Amino acid sequence: MTEKRMSRWYFGGLASCGAACCTHPLDLIKVHLQTQQEVKKRMLGMAIHVMKNDGVLALYNGLSASLCRQMSYSLTRFAIYETVRDMMGSTNKGPMPFYQKVLLGAFGGFTGGFVGTPADMVNVRMQNDMKLPPELRRKKLFSGASMASSRGAMVTVGQLACYDQAKQLVLGTGMMGDNIFTHFLSSFIAGGCATFLCQPLDVMKTRLMNSKGEYTGVIHCLRETAKLGPMAFYKGLVPAGIRLVPQTVLTFIFLEQLKKHFGILIIS
């Protein structure tokens, strides 16, 4: 008889909240960098600017909305992905093929992105609207929902599908066991994939959510961003990577520990 632990449907949301508490200042700086019309400040300069103007605690502006977003967006995508993956894994008596993980990740991420749009909107506004006078602050909860959903699909493919595949490949070598070092390496690879895949959509999502009506839609935003050059879609790539890679690593380490200590025990 062998024993193994399976994740509970809400573990992904809890793990994401833990990671968000650690990486929120990086997320805030990334939003500030992406909403600059011209490149005036780099990452460190922006962090110093925020602390000098609004104090150290300003780096945690919007943390409550960020946690709310994780408990809607991340909980949904993890619940869909892990529940279906475990269900299909028990039926097929083996791991899912990579293309199925990609399709499932895209569906889970798209659904989670839509569900989490209102909290994501509040998160971005709480981080960025402090730069605007009160009369210019905006409150449309589903602005940028299509972009948030598309980004959610890409980041979930990068994180969940690539993590599963990387972990499967690492364990397949026989050089490492199912331990925290394997989880770290697999999640580091997944974080890099997710950053590269979703950065163009992340830039457009942030621009749409912060628009005051200057964009008529996604295509118009795409054209206007393209006028700034191809690298405009990768504005803030390094801060995004510095935020998303640690967040991915922490999320999966927390998730694996939750699964190990509190998961559903399966005896086969």
Coordinates of C-alpha atoms in Angstrom, one line a residue:
M1 CA 0.0 0.0 0.0
T2 CA 1.2 3.5 -0.8
E3 CA 0.1 6.7 0.7
K4 CA -0.1 10.1 -1.0
R5 CA -1.6 13.5 -0.3
M6 CA -3.9 15.4 -2.7
S7 CA -4.5 19.1 -2.6
R8 CA -7.8 20.5 -1.3
W9 CA -9.6 22.9 -3.7
Y10 CA -8.9 26.0 -1.7
F11 CA -5.2 25.4 -1.0
G12 CA -4.2 27.4 -4.1
G13 CA -5.9 30.5 -2.8
L14 CA -4.3 30.2 0.6
A15 CA -0.8 29.6 -0.8
S16 CA -1.3 32.6 -3.2
C17 CA -2.3 34.9 -0.3
G18 CA 0.9 33.9 1.6
A19 CA 3.0 34.7 -1.5
A20 CA 1.2 38.0 -2.1
C21 CA 2.0 39.2 1.4
C22 CA 5.7 38.7 0.7
T23 CA 5.8 40.2 -2.9
H24 CA 3.2 43.0 -2.7
P25 CA 5.7 45.9 -2.7
L26 CA 7.2 44.5 -6.0
D27 CA 3.7 44.4 -7.5
L28 CA 3.0 48.0 -6.5
I29 CA 6.3 49.2 -8.0
K30 CA 5.6 47.2 -11.2
V31 CA 2.2 49.0 -11.6
H32 CA 3.8 52.4 -11.1
L33 CA 6.5 51.6 -13.7
Q34 CA 4.0 50.4 -16.3
T35 CA 1.7 53.4 -16.0
Q36 CA 4.5 55.9 -16.7
Q37 CA 3.9 57.6 -20.0
E38 CA 7.7 58.0 -20.5
V39 CA 10.5 56.0 -18.9
K40 CA 11.5 58.4 -16.1
K41 CA 12.4 56.1 -13.3
R42 CA 13.7 52.6 -12.9
M43 CA 12.7 50.1 -10.3
L44 CA 14.9 51.3 -7.4
G45 CA 14.2 54.9 -8.2
M46 CA 10.4 54.3 -8.2
A47 CA 10.6 52.5 -4.8
I48 CA 12.5 55.4 -3.3
H49 CA 10.1 57.9 -4.9
V50 CA 7.0 56.1 -3.4
M51 CA 8.6 55.8 0.1
K52 CA 9.8 59.4 0.0
N53 CA 6.4 60.8 -1.0
D54 CA 4.0 58.6 0.9
G55 CA 6.1 56.7 3.5
V56 CA 7.3 53.1 3.8
L57 CA 3.8 51.7 4.4
A58 CA 2.7 53.0 1.0
L59 CA 4.5 50.0 -0.5
Y60 CA 1.6 48.0 0.9
N61 CA -1.1 50.2 -0.6
G62 CA -3.9 47.9 -1.9
L63 CA -2.7 44.8 0.1
S64 CA -6.3 44.1 1.2
A65 CA -7.5 44.2 -2.4
S66 CA -4.5 42.0 -3.5
L67 CA -5.5 39.4 -0.9
C68 CA -9.2 39.6 -2.1
R69 CA -7.9 39.1 -5.7
Q70 CA -5.9 36.0 -4.7
M71 CA -9.0 34.5 -3.0
S72 CA -11.1 35.1 -6.1
Y73 CA -8.7 34.8 -9.1
S74 CA -6.1 32.4 -7.8
L75 CA -8.5 30.3 -5.8
T76 CA -10.7 29.8 -8.9
R77 CA -7.8 28.9 -11.3
F78 CA -6.1 26.5 -8.9
A79 CA -9.4 24.9 -7.9
I80 CA -10.4 24.2 -11.6
Y81 CA -6.9 23.1 -12.6
E82 CA -6.0 20.9 -9.7
T83 CA -9.5 19.3 -9.3
V84 CA -9.8 18.4 -13.0
R85 CA -6.1 17.3 -13.1
D86 CA -6.4 15.0 -10.1
M87 CA -9.7 13.6 -11.4
M88 CA -8.3 12.8 -14.8
G89 CA -5.1 11.5 -13.3
S90 CA -7.0 9.0 -11.2
T91 CA -9.0 7.9 -14.3
N92 CA -6.0 7.6 -16.6
K93 CA -3.7 6.0 -14.1
G94 CA -0.9 8.4 -15.1
P95 CA 0.0 12.1 -15.6
M96 CA -1.8 14.2 -18.1
P97 CA 0.0 15.0 -21.4
F98 CA 1.5 18.5 -21.5
Y99 CA -1.0 19.8 -24.2
Q100 CA -3.9 18.8 -21.9
K101 CA -2.3 20.7 -19.0
V102 CA -1.9 23.8 -21.2
L103 CA -5.6 23.7 -22.3
L104 CA -6.8 23.1 -18.7
G105 CA -4.5 25.9 -17.4
A106 CA -5.8 28.3 -20.1
F107 CA -9.4 27.5 -19.2
G108 CA -8.8 27.8 -15.5
G109 CA -6.8 31.0 -15.8
F110 CA -9.4 32.6 -18.2
T111 CA -12.2 31.8 -15.7
G112 CA -10.2 32.9 -12.7
G113 CA -9.1 36.1 -14.5
F114 CA -12.8 37.1 -15.2
V115 CA -13.9 36.2 -11.6
G116 CA -11.0 38.2 -10.1
T117 CA -11.3 41.3 -12.3
P118 CA -13.2 43.5 -9.8
A119 CA -10.7 42.8 -7.0
D120 CA -7.8 43.2 -9.5
M121 CA -9.3 46.5 -10.6
V122 CA -9.5 47.7 -7.0
N123 CA -5.9 46.5 -6.4
V124 CA -4.5 48.5 -9.4
R125 CA -6.6 51.6 -8.5
M126 CA -5.5 51.5 -4.8
Q127 CA -1.9 51.3 -5.9
N128 CA -2.0 53.9 -8.7
D129 CA -4.9 56.3 -8.0
M130 CA -3.0 58.0 -5.2
K131 CA -1.1 59.8 -8.0
L132 CA -4.3 61.4 -9.2
P133 CA -6.6 64.1 -7.7
P134 CA -9.9 62.7 -6.2
E135 CA -12.0 63.9 -9.1
L136 CA -9.9 61.9 -11.6
R137 CA -10.1 58.6 -9.7
R138 CA -12.1 55.9 -11.5
K139 CA -14.4 53.1 -10.3
K140 CA -15.6 50.8 -13.1
L141 CA -15.2 47.3 -11.7
F142 CA -15.1 45.3 -15.0
S143 CA -12.9 47.6 -17.0
G144 CA -10.2 45.5 -18.7
A145 CA -12.0 42.2 -18.0
S146 CA -11.2 40.6 -21.4
M147 CA -7.5 41.5 -20.9
A148 CA -7.4 40.3 -17.3
S149 CA -9.0 37.0 -18.4
S150 CA -6.5 36.6 -21.3
R151 CA -3.6 37.4 -19.0
G152 CA -5.0 35.0 -16.4
A153 CA -5.0 32.2 -19.1
M154 CA -1.4 32.9 -20.1
V155 CA 0.0 33.2 -16.5
T156 CA -1.8 30.0 -15.5
V157 CA -0.4 28.1 -18.4
G158 CA 3.1 29.5 -17.5
Q159 CA 2.7 28.7 -13.8
L160 CA 0.5 25.6 -13.3
A161 CA 1.1 23.7 -16.5
C162 CA 4.8 24.4 -16.7
Y163 CA 5.3 23.7 -12.9
D164 CA 3.6 20.3 -13.3
Q165 CA 5.6 19.5 -16.4
A166 CA 8.9 20.7 -14.9
K167 CA 8.3 18.8 -11.7
Q168 CA 7.5 15.7 -13.7
L169 CA 10.7 16.0 -15.7
V170 CA 12.9 16.7 -12.6
L171 CA 11.4 13.7 -10.8
G172 CA 11.8 11.6 -13.9
T173 CA 15.6 12.1 -13.9
G174 CA 15.8 10.2 -10.6
M175 CA 18.4 12.6 -9.3
M176 CA 16.0 14.5 -7.0
G177 CA 13.1 13.3 -4.8
D178 CA 9.7 15.0 -4.2
N179 CA 11.2 17.6 -1.8
I180 CA 11.4 21.3 -1.3
F181 CA 14.5 21.6 -3.6
T182 CA 12.5 20.0 -6.5
H183 CA 9.6 22.3 -5.7
F184 CA 11.9 25.4 -5.8
L185 CA 13.6 24.4 -9.1
S186 CA 10.3 23.5 -10.8
S187 CA 8.5 26.7 -9.6
F188 CA 11.5 28.9 -10.6
I189 CA 11.3 27.5 -14.2
A190 CA 7.5 28.0 -14.1
G191 CA 7.9 31.6 -12.9
G192 CA 10.2 32.4 -15.8
C193 CA 7.8 30.9 -18.4
A194 CA 4.9 32.8 -16.9
T195 CA 6.7 36.2 -16.9
F196 CA 7.7 35.9 -20.5
L197 CA 4.3 34.7 -21.7
C198 CA 2.1 37.2 -19.9
Q199 CA 4.1 40.4 -19.9
P200 CA 2.6 41.9 -23.2
L201 CA -0.9 41.2 -21.9
D202 CA 0.1 42.5 -18.4
V203 CA 1.2 45.8 -19.8
M204 CA -2.0 46.2 -21.9
K205 CA -4.2 45.1 -18.9
T206 CA -2.6 47.8 -16.7
R207 CA -3.0 50.5 -19.3
L208 CA -6.7 49.6 -19.9
M209 CA -7.5 49.5 -16.2
N210 CA -5.9 52.9 -15.7
S211 CA -7.4 54.5 -18.8
K212 CA -9.7 57.5 -18.4
G213 CA -11.5 56.8 -21.6
E214 CA -8.5 57.3 -24.0
Y215 CA -8.8 53.8 -25.4
T216 CA -11.9 52.6 -27.2
G217 CA -11.0 49.0 -26.7
V218 CA -8.4 46.3 -26.7
I219 CA -7.4 46.8 -30.4
H220 CA -7.0 50.5 -29.9
C221 CA -4.9 50.0 -26.8
L222 CA -2.8 47.5 -28.8
R223 CA -2.2 50.0 -31.6
E224 CA -1.4 52.9 -29.3
T225 CA 1.1 50.7 -27.3
A226 CA 2.7 49.4 -30.5
K227 CA 3.4 53.0 -31.6
L228 CA 5.8 53.2 -28.7
G229 CA 7.9 50.4 -30.2
P230 CA 7.9 46.6 -29.7
M231 CA 9.8 46.9 -26.4
A232 CA 6.8 48.8 -25.0
F233 CA 5.0 45.5 -24.5
Y234 CA 7.9 44.3 -22.3
K235 CA 8.1 47.5 -20.2
G236 CA 8.7 46.6 -16.7
L237 CA 9.8 43.0 -17.6
V238 CA 12.6 42.9 -15.0
P239 CA 10.4 44.1 -12.1
A240 CA 7.6 41.8 -13.4
G241 CA 10.1 38.9 -13.3
I242 CA 11.5 39.9 -9.9
R243 CA 7.9 40.0 -8.6
L244 CA 6.4 37.0 -10.5
V245 CA 9.2 34.5 -10.1
P246 CA 9.4 34.8 -6.2
Q247 CA 5.6 34.9 -6.1
T248 CA 5.5 31.6 -8.1
V249 CA 8.2 30.0 -6.1
L250 CA 6.5 31.0 -2.7
T251 CA 3.1 30.0 -4.0
F252 CA 4.1 26.4 -4.9
I253 CA 6.3 25.9 -1.9
F254 CA 3.4 27.0 0.4
L255 CA 1.0 24.8 -1.7
E256 CA 3.2 21.7 -1.5
Q257 CA 3.6 22.2 2.3
L258 CA -0.2 22.6 2.7
K259 CA -0.7 19.5 0.7
K260 CA 1.9 17.5 2.6
H261 CA 0.6 18.4 6.1
F262 CA -3.2 19.0 5.5
G263 CA -4.0 17.4 2.2
I264 CA -6.5 14.6 1.6
L265 CA -4.8 11.3 2.4
I266 CA -5.2 8.7 -0.5
I267 CA -4.2 5.1 0.2
S268 CA -3.8 2.9 -2.8

